[in-house]
Short mmCIF file of C-alpha atoms in Angstrom, two decimals:
data_model
loop_
_atom_site.label_atom_id
_atom_site.label_comp_id
_atom_site.label_asym_id
_atom_site.label_seq_id
_atom_site.Cartn_x
_atom_site.Cartn_y
_atom_site.Cartn_z
CA MET A 7 -46.85 -23.10 -112.81
CA LEU A 8 -45.66 -26.24 -111.87
CA LYS A 9 -42.09 -27.48 -113.21
CA SER A 10 -41.17 -31.12 -114.33
CA GLN A 11 -38.75 -32.84 -111.65
CA LYS A 12 -38.54 -35.79 -113.49
CA GLY A 13 -35.04 -34.70 -115.02
CA SER A 14 -33.36 -33.97 -111.44
CA THR A 15 -34.98 -37.11 -109.94
CA LEU A 16 -33.34 -39.17 -112.09
CA ILE A 17 -29.84 -37.52 -111.84
CA ALA A 18 -30.27 -38.14 -108.05
CA VAL A 19 -30.95 -41.81 -108.24
CA MET A 20 -28.07 -42.25 -110.73
CA LEU A 21 -25.58 -40.30 -107.88
CA VAL A 22 -26.88 -42.50 -105.36
CA PHE A 23 -26.42 -45.79 -107.58
CA LEU A 24 -22.47 -44.47 -108.05
CA VAL A 25 -22.07 -43.73 -104.73
CA LEU A 26 -23.46 -47.26 -103.26
CA THR A 27 -21.52 -49.03 -106.42
CA THR A 28 -18.53 -46.93 -105.58
CA LEU A 29 -18.93 -48.15 -101.58
CA LEU A 30 -19.35 -51.96 -102.57
CA LEU A 31 -16.37 -51.78 -104.83
CA VAL A 32 -14.19 -50.19 -101.66
CA LEU A 33 -15.94 -52.72 -99.36
CA LEU A 34 -15.08 -55.76 -101.97
CA ALA A 35 -11.67 -54.42 -102.23
CA ALA A 36 -11.11 -54.15 -98.58
CA ASN A 37 -12.38 -58.00 -98.18
CA ILE A 38 -10.15 -59.32 -101.13
CA GLY A 39 -7.14 -57.42 -99.12
CA GLY A 40 -8.46 -58.68 -95.86
CA ALA A 41 -8.46 -62.49 -97.09
CA LYS A 42 -5.23 -61.89 -98.41
CA ARG A 43 -3.66 -60.62 -95.52
CA THR A 44 -5.23 -63.06 -93.73
CA GLU A 45 -4.07 -65.87 -95.72
CA THR A 46 -0.41 -64.25 -95.53
CA ARG A 47 -0.94 -64.29 -91.57
CA GLU A 48 -1.92 -67.75 -91.71
CA THR A 49 0.91 -68.64 -93.88
CA ASP A 50 3.40 -66.53 -91.48
CA ILE A 51 1.90 -68.34 -88.19
CA THR A 52 2.36 -71.56 -89.91
CA GLU A 53 5.74 -71.03 -90.97
CA ASN A 54 6.66 -69.53 -87.49
CA LEU A 55 5.13 -72.78 -85.72
CA ASP A 56 7.22 -75.46 -88.50
CA ALA A 57 10.51 -73.33 -87.79
CA LEU A 58 9.79 -73.55 -83.90
CA ALA A 59 8.93 -77.18 -84.06
CA ALA A 60 11.96 -77.76 -85.98
CA MET A 61 14.40 -75.90 -83.62
CA LYS A 62 12.99 -77.58 -80.61
CA GLU A 63 13.97 -80.97 -82.53
CA GLY A 64 17.27 -79.79 -83.51
CA VAL A 65 18.29 -78.89 -79.89
CA ALA A 66 16.89 -81.97 -78.78
CA VAL A 67 18.44 -84.30 -81.03
CA THR A 68 21.72 -82.29 -80.27
CA GLN A 69 21.31 -83.00 -76.65
CA ALA A 70 20.66 -86.82 -77.09
CA PHE A 71 23.40 -87.38 -79.31
CA ILE A 72 25.77 -85.54 -76.64
CA THR A 73 24.28 -87.50 -73.67
CA ASN A 74 24.08 -90.87 -75.32
CA ASN A 75 28.02 -90.64 -76.62
CA SER A 76 29.76 -88.85 -74.11
CA PRO A 77 32.02 -91.75 -73.20
CA THR A 78 33.41 -91.97 -76.65
CA LEU A 79 33.17 -87.94 -77.25
CA LEU A 80 35.67 -87.78 -74.31
CA THR A 81 38.00 -90.33 -75.83
CA SER A 82 40.24 -87.46 -76.93
CA ILE A 83 39.99 -84.18 -78.42
CA THR A 84 40.40 -85.71 -82.26
CA THR A 85 37.76 -88.07 -81.69
CA TYR A 86 35.36 -85.52 -80.04
CA ASP A 87 35.69 -83.43 -83.18
CA THR A 88 35.53 -85.95 -85.43
CA GLN A 89 32.40 -87.42 -84.17
CA LEU A 90 30.75 -84.03 -83.68
CA LYS A 91 31.33 -83.00 -87.38
CA LYS A 92 30.28 -86.43 -88.58
CA PHE A 93 27.28 -85.74 -86.58
CA MET A 94 26.25 -82.47 -87.83
CA ASP A 95 27.42 -83.14 -91.62
CA GLU A 96 24.63 -86.30 -91.09
CA GLU A 97 21.44 -84.12 -89.69
CA ASN A 98 22.18 -81.30 -92.28
CA ALA A 99 22.12 -83.45 -95.06
CA LYS A 100 18.54 -85.14 -93.84
CA ASN A 101 17.35 -81.34 -94.78
CA ILE A 102 14.51 -81.72 -92.23
CA GLY A 103 13.94 -77.95 -91.47
CA TYR A 104 17.20 -77.31 -89.17
CA LYS A 105 20.88 -76.80 -89.77
CA LEU A 106 23.70 -77.12 -87.14
CA LYS A 107 26.86 -75.58 -87.01
CA ASP A 108 29.76 -75.54 -85.04
CA THR A 109 30.83 -71.77 -83.66
CA THR A 110 33.21 -72.59 -81.36
CA SER A 111 36.58 -70.42 -81.55
CA ALA A 112 39.94 -70.35 -79.58
CA PRO A 113 40.87 -70.63 -76.99
CA LEU A 114 37.67 -73.22 -76.26
CA THR A 115 38.74 -75.43 -79.16
CA ALA A 116 41.98 -76.55 -76.80
CA GLY A 117 39.02 -78.22 -74.36
CA PHE A 118 35.77 -80.18 -74.64
CA THR A 119 33.97 -77.08 -74.59
CA ARG A 120 32.02 -76.36 -77.85
CA VAL A 121 29.08 -73.84 -78.88
CA LEU A 122 27.05 -75.19 -81.93
CA LYS A 123 24.29 -73.22 -83.36
CA VAL A 124 20.90 -74.86 -84.61
CA THR A 125 18.87 -72.47 -87.15
CA SER A 126 15.83 -72.69 -88.85
CA PRO A 127 15.11 -69.19 -90.32
CA PRO A 128 14.00 -66.87 -89.09
CA TYR A 129 15.43 -68.40 -85.45
CA SER A 130 18.56 -69.63 -84.06
CA GLN A 131 19.88 -70.85 -80.83
CA LEU A 132 23.00 -71.92 -79.38
CA VAL A 133 23.63 -75.25 -77.53
CA TYR A 134 26.84 -75.31 -75.15
CA VAL A 135 28.60 -78.48 -74.76
CA THR A 136 30.73 -78.92 -71.36
CA ALA A 137 32.31 -81.01 -69.29
CA THR A 138 31.53 -79.40 -65.86
CA PRO A 139 30.36 -81.02 -62.89
CA SER A 140 26.68 -81.07 -62.60
CA PHE A 141 26.40 -79.25 -59.33
CA LEU A 142 27.03 -75.99 -60.96
CA LYS A 143 24.12 -76.19 -62.78
CA TYR A 144 21.85 -75.66 -59.68
CA ALA A 145 20.83 -73.03 -57.13
CA LEU A 146 20.32 -75.68 -54.68
CA GLY A 147 20.80 -79.21 -54.48
CA SER A 148 21.21 -82.46 -52.84
CA ARG A 149 22.85 -85.79 -54.04
CA SER A 150 20.76 -87.32 -50.93
CA ASN A 151 18.07 -85.57 -49.28
CA LEU A 152 17.06 -81.55 -49.50
CA THR A 153 15.15 -79.82 -46.87
CA MET A 154 13.52 -76.22 -47.12
CA ASN A 155 11.88 -74.84 -44.24
CA GLY A 156 10.41 -71.36 -44.35
CA SER A 157 10.66 -69.01 -47.30
CA PRO A 158 13.74 -69.36 -48.71
CA SER A 159 13.68 -67.49 -52.56
CA ILE A 160 15.34 -69.70 -55.16
CA GLN A 161 15.80 -68.18 -58.68
CA GLY A 162 17.08 -71.29 -60.63
CA ASP A 163 16.86 -75.03 -60.76
CA ILE A 164 16.42 -77.26 -57.68
CA TYR A 165 17.83 -80.88 -57.35
CA SER A 166 17.24 -83.54 -54.79
CA ARG A 167 18.22 -87.14 -55.52
CA TYR A 168 16.02 -88.40 -52.76
CA SER A 169 13.35 -86.78 -50.86
CA LEU A 170 12.53 -83.12 -51.12
CA ASN A 171 11.51 -82.01 -47.89
CA ILE A 172 9.33 -78.42 -47.78
CA SER A 173 7.73 -77.10 -44.88
CA ASN A 174 6.34 -73.64 -43.43
CA GLU A 175 8.44 -73.97 -40.19
CA ALA A 176 11.94 -72.69 -40.00
CA LEU A 177 14.22 -74.10 -37.28
CA TYR A 178 17.06 -71.95 -35.73
CA MET A 179 19.99 -71.43 -32.96
CA ASN A 180 19.36 -68.82 -30.27
CA ASN A 181 22.06 -68.66 -27.36
CA GLY A 182 22.49 -72.56 -28.32
CA VAL A 183 19.13 -73.40 -28.11
CA LEU A 184 17.07 -74.57 -31.26
CA GLN A 185 14.05 -72.98 -31.75
CA SER A 186 11.55 -72.77 -34.53
CA LYS A 187 9.28 -69.87 -36.32
CA SER A 188 6.37 -70.56 -38.59
CA THR A 189 6.40 -68.28 -41.88
CA TYR A 190 5.70 -68.51 -45.65
CA LEU A 191 6.63 -71.58 -47.83
CA PRO A 192 9.44 -71.29 -50.13
CA VAL A 193 9.79 -69.13 -53.27
CA SER A 194 11.09 -70.03 -56.69
CA LYS A 195 11.30 -67.06 -59.14
CA HIS A 196 12.22 -67.06 -62.70
CA SER A 197 14.06 -64.55 -64.75
CA PRO A 198 13.17 -62.81 -67.95
CA GLU A 199 15.18 -65.37 -69.92
CA VAL A 200 15.04 -69.25 -67.93
CA THR A 201 12.25 -70.61 -66.22
CA SER A 202 13.41 -72.59 -62.86
CA GLU A 203 12.90 -76.29 -62.78
CA LEU A 204 12.77 -78.51 -60.23
CA PHE A 205 14.21 -82.23 -60.42
CA ILE A 206 13.50 -84.87 -57.92
CA GLU A 207 15.61 -88.12 -59.28
CA GLU A 208 14.24 -91.16 -57.19
CA GLY A 209 12.42 -89.98 -54.35
CA ASP A 210 9.25 -87.56 -53.75
CA LEU A 211 8.03 -84.41 -52.13
CA GLN A 212 7.26 -84.32 -48.33
CA LEU A 213 5.36 -81.34 -47.58
CA CYS A 214 3.65 -79.68 -44.27
CA THR A 215 1.81 -76.57 -44.40
CA SER A 216 -0.02 -76.53 -40.72
CA GLY A 217 3.05 -74.34 -38.90
CA ASN A 218 3.37 -77.45 -36.49
CA CYS A 219 5.84 -79.54 -38.63
CA TYR A 220 8.29 -80.37 -35.78
CA SER A 221 8.09 -81.35 -32.05
CA LYS A 222 11.22 -80.85 -29.65
CA THR A 223 13.00 -83.46 -28.24
CA ALA A 224 15.67 -82.06 -25.95
CA ASN A 225 17.79 -79.93 -28.22
CA ALA A 226 16.61 -81.51 -31.54
CA TYR A 227 13.31 -81.25 -33.57
CA LYS A 228 11.68 -84.41 -35.05
CA LYS A 229 8.98 -84.27 -37.78
CA THR A 230 5.45 -84.17 -36.62
CA ALA A 231 2.60 -86.44 -38.36
CA GLY A 232 1.64 -83.16 -40.07
CA TRP A 233 3.28 -84.15 -43.11
CA GLY A 234 2.03 -85.37 -46.19
CA THR A 235 3.30 -86.87 -49.45
CA LEU A 236 3.15 -85.55 -52.91
CA SER A 237 4.58 -88.08 -55.27
CA ARG A 238 6.55 -87.45 -58.36
CA GLU A 239 3.67 -88.41 -60.86
CA LYS A 240 1.64 -85.60 -59.15
CA LEU A 241 4.05 -82.82 -59.00
CA PRO A 242 3.68 -81.33 -62.75
CA ILE A 243 0.06 -80.37 -61.68
CA ASP A 244 0.43 -79.79 -57.87
CA ILE A 245 3.80 -78.55 -57.10
CA HIS A 246 2.40 -74.95 -56.85
CA THR A 247 1.00 -76.15 -53.46
CA ALA A 248 4.52 -76.80 -51.97
CA PHE A 249 5.31 -73.02 -52.85
CA SER A 250 4.42 -69.68 -51.90
CA ASP A 251 1.56 -68.14 -53.95
CA LYS A 252 2.20 -68.20 -58.23
CA TYR A 253 6.02 -68.60 -57.10
CA ALA A 254 6.78 -71.91 -58.10
CA PRO A 255 9.29 -73.94 -60.40
CA ARG A 256 8.27 -76.17 -63.13
CA TYR A 257 8.71 -80.07 -62.40
CA ALA A 258 11.07 -81.49 -64.90
CA GLN A 259 12.95 -84.89 -65.80
CA LEU A 260 16.77 -84.91 -66.03
CA ASP A 261 18.06 -85.07 -69.64
CA ALA A 262 21.34 -86.43 -68.68
CA PRO A 263 23.03 -88.54 -65.77
CA PHE A 264 24.29 -86.59 -62.72
CA ALA A 265 27.90 -85.85 -63.14
CA ASP A 266 29.51 -86.09 -59.72
CA ILE A 267 32.80 -85.17 -58.41
CA ASP A 268 35.53 -86.86 -56.32
CA ILE A 269 37.65 -84.29 -54.07
CA PRO A 270 40.40 -86.37 -53.02
CA GLY A 271 40.71 -87.82 -56.31
CA THR A 272 40.56 -84.30 -58.04
CA PHE A 273 43.30 -83.01 -55.30
CA LEU A 274 45.58 -85.52 -56.11
CA GLU A 275 45.28 -85.33 -60.02
CA LYS A 276 46.06 -81.40 -59.79
CA ALA A 277 48.86 -82.15 -57.43
CA ARG A 278 50.20 -84.23 -60.27
CA ASP A 279 49.35 -81.50 -62.74
CA VAL A 280 51.89 -79.33 -61.55
CA GLY A 281 54.66 -81.73 -60.46
CA ILE A 282 54.19 -83.21 -57.03
CA MET A 283 54.18 -86.79 -57.86
CA LEU A 284 52.16 -88.27 -55.33
CA SER A 285 51.50 -91.84 -55.65
CA ASP A 286 48.10 -93.74 -55.97
CA PHE A 287 45.46 -94.04 -53.38
CA PRO A 288 45.66 -97.50 -51.59
CA THR A 289 43.69 -100.37 -53.02
CA ALA A 290 42.57 -101.51 -49.93
CA PHE A 291 38.74 -102.71 -49.53
CA TYR A 292 36.79 -100.02 -47.18
CA ASP A 293 33.00 -100.79 -46.39
CA THR A 294 31.84 -97.42 -46.72
CA GLU A 295 32.41 -94.48 -48.93
CA GLU A 296 33.35 -92.25 -45.93
CA LYS A 297 36.17 -94.86 -44.75
CA ARG A 298 37.43 -94.77 -48.24
CA ASN A 299 37.65 -91.17 -48.55
CA GLU A 300 39.26 -90.93 -44.89
CA ALA A 301 41.97 -93.25 -46.23
CA LYS A 302 42.19 -90.99 -49.65
CA VAL A 303 42.75 -87.77 -47.54
CA ALA A 304 45.19 -89.78 -45.02
CA HIS A 305 47.31 -90.85 -48.06
CA ILE A 306 47.34 -87.48 -49.62
CA ARG A 307 48.76 -85.65 -46.27
CA ASP A 308 51.09 -88.17 -45.96
CA GLN A 309 52.54 -87.84 -49.40
CA LEU A 310 52.76 -84.14 -49.62
CA ALA A 311 54.46 -84.20 -45.92
CA LYS A 312 57.41 -85.73 -47.95
CA GLU A 313 57.83 -82.82 -50.02
CA ALA A 314 60.19 -79.68 -49.28
CA PRO A 315 57.93 -76.63 -48.63
CA THR A 316 57.94 -73.28 -50.81
CA TYR A 317 57.31 -71.09 -47.68
CA THR A 318 56.32 -71.46 -44.10
CA ASP A 319 55.93 -67.82 -43.33
CA SER A 320 52.26 -66.57 -44.43
CA LYS A 321 53.44 -63.02 -45.37
CA LYS A 322 55.72 -64.21 -48.08
CA LEU A 323 52.42 -65.21 -49.79
CA GLU A 324 51.63 -61.76 -50.77
CA LYS A 325 54.18 -61.95 -53.93
CA PRO A 326 54.63 -65.67 -54.67
CA PRO A 327 57.02 -66.33 -57.28
CA ALA A 328 56.51 -67.38 -60.86
CA SER A 329 56.03 -71.33 -60.35
CA PRO A 330 53.93 -73.98 -61.21
CA TYR A 331 53.15 -74.07 -57.57
CA ILE A 332 53.73 -72.77 -53.96
CA LEU A 333 53.70 -75.25 -51.28
CA TYR A 334 53.38 -73.80 -48.02
CA ARG A 335 53.57 -75.75 -44.84
CA GLY A 336 51.52 -74.75 -41.47
CA ASP A 337 48.00 -72.89 -40.38
CA PRO A 338 48.28 -69.46 -42.32
CA ASN A 339 46.42 -66.83 -40.80
CA ILE A 340 46.43 -64.77 -44.31
CA ASN A 341 45.07 -61.20 -43.80
CA VAL A 342 47.52 -59.37 -46.41
CA SER A 343 45.97 -56.91 -48.80
CA SER A 344 46.00 -59.14 -51.99
CA LEU A 345 46.89 -62.69 -52.87
CA THR A 346 47.56 -63.98 -56.37
CA VAL A 347 48.86 -67.24 -57.67
CA PRO A 348 50.93 -67.17 -60.66
CA GLU A 349 48.47 -68.23 -63.94
CA ASP A 350 47.91 -71.73 -64.57
CA GLY A 351 49.71 -72.47 -61.12
CA TRP A 352 48.05 -73.93 -57.76
CA LEU A 353 48.77 -72.33 -54.22
CA ILE A 354 49.18 -75.85 -51.99
CA ILE A 355 48.60 -75.18 -48.18
CA ASP A 356 49.50 -78.16 -45.97
CA GLY A 357 47.23 -77.51 -42.96
CA ASP A 358 44.48 -75.26 -41.91
CA ALA A 359 43.96 -71.58 -43.59
CA ASN A 360 42.17 -68.68 -42.46
CA PHE A 361 41.46 -65.91 -45.13
CA GLU A 362 40.31 -62.60 -43.31
CA ASP A 363 40.47 -59.13 -44.69
CA ASN A 364 42.94 -56.56 -42.56
CA ALA A 365 39.94 -54.39 -41.56
CA GLN A 366 40.88 -51.60 -44.21
CA LYS A 367 39.86 -53.26 -47.45
CA ALA A 368 38.82 -56.54 -48.91
CA LEU A 369 41.27 -59.26 -49.25
CA ASP A 370 41.47 -59.69 -52.91
CA ILE A 371 42.32 -63.51 -53.88
CA LYS A 372 43.20 -64.78 -57.39
CA GLY A 373 44.25 -68.25 -58.35
CA ASN A 374 43.40 -71.80 -57.73
CA ILE A 375 44.09 -73.58 -54.28
CA LEU A 376 44.40 -76.44 -52.54
CA ILE A 377 44.23 -76.88 -48.82
CA THR A 378 44.60 -80.17 -46.98
CA GLY A 379 43.34 -79.14 -43.72
CA ASN A 380 40.43 -77.00 -42.70
CA LEU A 381 39.31 -73.36 -44.28
CA LYS A 382 37.88 -70.22 -42.45
CA LEU A 383 36.83 -67.18 -44.54
CA THR A 384 36.01 -64.14 -42.32
CA GLY A 385 35.23 -60.61 -43.24
CA ASN A 386 35.31 -58.73 -47.02
CA LEU A 387 36.93 -61.03 -49.27
CA SER A 388 36.74 -61.07 -53.13
CA PHE A 389 37.82 -64.01 -55.17
CA ASP A 390 38.60 -65.43 -58.56
CA SER A 391 39.57 -68.81 -57.57
CA VAL A 392 38.77 -72.54 -57.63
CA ILE A 393 39.71 -73.89 -54.26
CA TYR A 394 39.49 -77.69 -52.93
CA VAL A 395 39.73 -77.95 -49.13
CA LEU A 396 40.18 -81.65 -47.66
CA GLY A 397 38.78 -80.86 -44.32
CA GLN A 398 35.83 -78.52 -43.45
CA THR A 399 34.85 -75.19 -44.58
CA THR A 400 33.35 -72.34 -42.37
CA ILE A 401 32.30 -69.23 -43.49
CA LYS A 402 31.76 -66.63 -40.71
CA ASN A 403 30.76 -62.87 -40.65
CA ALA A 404 32.09 -63.02 -44.27
CA ASN A 405 30.95 -61.08 -47.23
CA ILE A 406 32.44 -62.59 -50.29
CA HIS A 407 32.10 -60.77 -53.80
CA CYS A 408 33.24 -61.06 -57.09
CA TYR A 409 36.90 -60.62 -57.47
CA GLN A 410 37.37 -56.51 -57.01
CA ASN A 411 33.82 -55.88 -57.53
CA SER A 412 34.68 -56.80 -61.53
CA CYS A 413 31.55 -59.09 -62.66
CA THR A 414 28.84 -58.06 -65.16
CA THR A 415 25.44 -59.31 -65.21
CA GLY A 416 23.62 -60.94 -67.98
CA THR A 417 22.85 -64.05 -69.96
CA ILE A 418 25.52 -66.60 -71.00
CA ASP A 419 25.15 -65.55 -74.78
CA LYS A 420 26.65 -61.90 -73.32
CA ASP A 421 30.03 -63.02 -72.33
CA ILE A 422 28.84 -63.53 -68.84
CA TRP A 423 31.35 -66.39 -68.68
CA LYS A 424 34.13 -64.24 -68.92
CA ASN A 425 33.37 -63.33 -65.33
CA PRO A 426 35.52 -64.19 -62.42
CA ALA A 427 34.35 -67.10 -60.42
CA PHE A 428 34.62 -68.44 -56.90
CA ILE A 429 34.32 -72.29 -56.79
CA LEU A 430 34.40 -73.87 -53.57
CA MET A 431 34.63 -77.67 -52.99
CA THR A 432 35.04 -79.12 -49.46
CA GLN A 433 35.02 -82.58 -48.37
CA GLY A 434 34.26 -82.08 -44.87
CA ASN A 435 31.11 -80.24 -43.60
CA LEU A 436 30.14 -76.71 -44.92
CA ASP A 437 29.01 -74.38 -42.05
CA ILE A 438 27.72 -70.84 -42.83
CA ASN A 439 26.69 -68.79 -39.64
CA LEU A 440 26.19 -65.23 -38.65
CA VAL A 441 26.00 -63.72 -41.97
CA ASN A 442 25.07 -60.21 -41.29
CA LYS A 443 22.96 -61.08 -38.14
CA PHE A 444 19.68 -58.90 -37.59
CA ASN A 445 20.56 -56.74 -40.84
CA LYS A 446 17.85 -55.55 -43.21
CA THR A 447 20.26 -55.46 -46.03
CA THR A 448 23.23 -57.53 -47.11
CA ALA A 449 26.09 -58.28 -49.54
CA GLY A 450 26.03 -62.17 -49.01
CA ILE A 451 28.06 -64.97 -50.97
CA ASN A 452 29.18 -64.36 -54.54
CA GLY A 453 30.13 -68.29 -55.41
CA TYR A 454 29.54 -71.66 -55.67
CA LEU A 455 29.81 -73.75 -52.72
CA TYR A 456 29.63 -77.54 -52.66
CA THR A 457 30.46 -80.36 -50.12
CA ALA A 458 30.63 -83.62 -50.01
CA SER A 459 29.26 -83.80 -46.52
CA VAL A 460 26.34 -82.31 -44.53
CA ALA A 461 25.07 -78.41 -44.83
CA ASP A 462 22.93 -76.81 -42.53
CA VAL A 463 22.33 -73.04 -43.69
CA TYR A 464 20.20 -70.54 -41.70
CA GLY A 465 18.59 -67.17 -42.69
CA VAL A 466 16.24 -66.95 -40.09
CA GLY A 467 18.33 -64.16 -37.66
CA SER A 468 21.33 -63.70 -40.54
CA LEU A 469 20.51 -62.35 -43.70
CA LEU A 470 22.27 -64.29 -46.59
CA ASN A 471 22.36 -63.59 -50.14
CA VAL A 472 23.82 -65.98 -52.59
CA THR A 473 24.75 -65.47 -56.11
CA GLY A 474 25.74 -68.64 -57.56
CA GLY A 475 24.90 -71.91 -55.92
CA LEU A 476 24.81 -74.52 -53.06
CA PHE A 477 25.06 -78.10 -53.33
CA SER A 478 25.63 -81.04 -50.89
CA LYS A 479 26.44 -84.61 -51.42
CA ASP A 480 25.08 -85.34 -48.37
CA ASN A 481 21.91 -83.69 -46.83
CA LEU A 482 21.40 -79.99 -47.47
CA THR A 483 18.90 -78.32 -45.04
CA ILE A 484 18.03 -74.68 -45.73
CA ASN A 485 15.96 -72.59 -42.94
CA SER A 486 14.74 -69.23 -43.47
CA PHE A 487 12.64 -66.67 -42.28
CA ARG A 488 10.44 -63.92 -44.21
CA GLY A 489 10.60 -60.63 -42.60
CA ASN A 490 12.82 -58.57 -40.36
CA ALA A 491 14.56 -60.17 -37.04
CA ALA A 492 15.89 -58.70 -33.72
CA GLU A 493 17.42 -60.13 -30.54
CA GLY A 494 15.37 -61.61 -28.15
CA THR A 495 15.28 -64.17 -25.16
CA PRO A 496 14.70 -67.14 -25.33
CA GLU A 497 13.31 -66.77 -29.03
CA LEU A 498 14.49 -63.80 -31.61
CA THR A 499 11.60 -61.11 -31.92
CA PHE A 500 10.19 -61.32 -35.52
CA ASP A 501 8.41 -58.89 -37.84
CA GLU A 502 6.97 -60.93 -40.70
CA LYS A 503 6.48 -59.73 -44.23
CA ALA A 504 4.29 -60.70 -46.81
CA ASP A 505 6.51 -59.37 -49.82
CA ILE A 506 8.92 -62.17 -51.17
CA GLU A 507 11.72 -59.55 -51.17
CA PHE A 508 12.32 -59.71 -47.65
CA SER A 509 13.20 -63.53 -47.33
CA ARG A 510 16.36 -63.70 -45.29
CA PHE A 511 17.95 -66.48 -47.62
CA LYS A 512 17.92 -65.73 -51.28
CA ILE A 513 19.74 -67.37 -54.09
CA VAL A 514 20.23 -66.66 -57.34
CA ASN A 515 21.97 -68.78 -60.42
CA ASN A 516 22.39 -67.26 -63.52
CA LYS A 517 22.99 -70.35 -65.41
CA ARG A 518 26.13 -69.00 -66.48
CA LEU A 519 29.01 -71.55 -67.88
CA PHE A 520 32.79 -71.85 -66.53
CA PHE A 521 34.76 -71.99 -69.79
CA GLU A 522 37.99 -69.97 -68.49
CA GLN A 523 37.80 -72.24 -65.01
CA GLU A 524 37.66 -75.68 -66.93
CA ASP A 525 41.18 -76.98 -66.32
CA ALA A 526 40.88 -76.07 -62.83
CA LEU A 527 37.51 -77.87 -62.33
CA PRO A 528 37.21 -81.69 -61.75
CA LYS A 529 37.11 -83.62 -64.69
CA VAL A 530 34.10 -85.86 -65.39
CA LYS A 531 32.71 -88.35 -67.34
CA GLN A 532 29.73 -86.73 -68.77
CA LEU A 533 29.17 -83.95 -71.55
CA SER A 534 26.27 -81.41 -70.71
CA ALA A 535 24.43 -79.68 -73.69
CA VAL A 536 23.00 -76.70 -72.44
CA PRO A 537 20.89 -74.66 -74.84
CA ASP A 538 20.71 -70.74 -74.75
CA ARG A 539 17.79 -68.84 -75.24
CA LEU A 540 15.78 -68.96 -78.58
CA GLU A 541 16.85 -65.78 -80.79
CA LYS A 542 14.24 -64.49 -83.74
CA ASP A 543 16.25 -62.88 -86.61
CA ASN A 544 15.10 -59.16 -87.51
#
């Protein structure tokens, strides 16, 4: 007998309808929720973009104000603080998306250093305003022409006032004979926090990648016809062709005038600050800057010779008395275990100075030094010093460490500015040679080196790591091979490596600031506004 299935069919249809309706409602709810979430995300993105744009504008406006008003701001601390407060109050009153705040604390408030904070929620960024010489900002730089032959590795900014010359052929001296070796192009590395930048103020970039960039004449090399020119206009796009692989800096424009230094003038000023009243420089006319500086140096030496010395025995320098200055006359060979100049005082050496370890431990030097003659550094040394040299400086077979190996690493917002610093400024030539010759590992030089003359630095047979900076007012030339090197005649024996870590000249500039050395540094007539990295609030 057949049973009627009309009722069960109806139930089945209703169940299917219910399931489909439920699914439709779920999908509809999901779509509505997704639309709301999408709308929320779009709103968040828009707000973030607006905040980032406001941050960029706030930092740029601050930098422009500091740059354009430096002469007025540097008139006095009172004028500085008054004008800075007026600027921030006016900007904050505009309510245009960002706020400015002065977060400077003692002891920085006693000088011209300020720490400003730009905020646009959820972002904030510190801007450090300092009156320090421009050369301290750069890993490598020249106020004349900068040449990089071969494959130096640079982490930090690069500066050249006139031509920047780059080739893949490194020059070197072997047994007194000038030689050359083709290798890779330079490397510009970036840190996680900072992008390395290249600045060419007035000239162009001259480039040779043929490996046949120099021709030898007698014991000198001259450029071949293999060099070409990259104009500054093309550098934003073509800068990568002058560096190895993807390791190229970003080409940028200067945001403030270059603040240069006068070593003889600063020497005179520092001597006067501690009570040695040297007379003003003569006002005679000199047709070249070189002759004028020679006259300044001679004047300081003549004036200082009239002062009675504190010591003539270099052994007594190990424990100098508490005094604004210690005047040593003679040519000391300083190889004591340590030398500490009284805080806020100066050691003045009227003669040539040689600092050398005692073959048992590093020579630790703490304090600021003025030298009228030449300076030679040899062996294992550690410094927390600002040094001015009126003669030339030679660094030979030396490893220069952070003072007592006490430096920490980090960015400028991690108190790295409290680290000890070695800042050397020499009027004469800077000669760095035979540093870790033919080694595969190195300690290197921890410091910032400046010369008012020329500097030629070789990382071909020698292996040189610099943590800090290297800058010349005249021409600066860096030669570097990438790989291992060994003795040979007439040429060295080379084992080239593709790995950029095998560069025999490396320099790292962490863009640190020098708040604690401000009083010892040269006074400059230009403030700089240095932005820290962007932070996002949690």
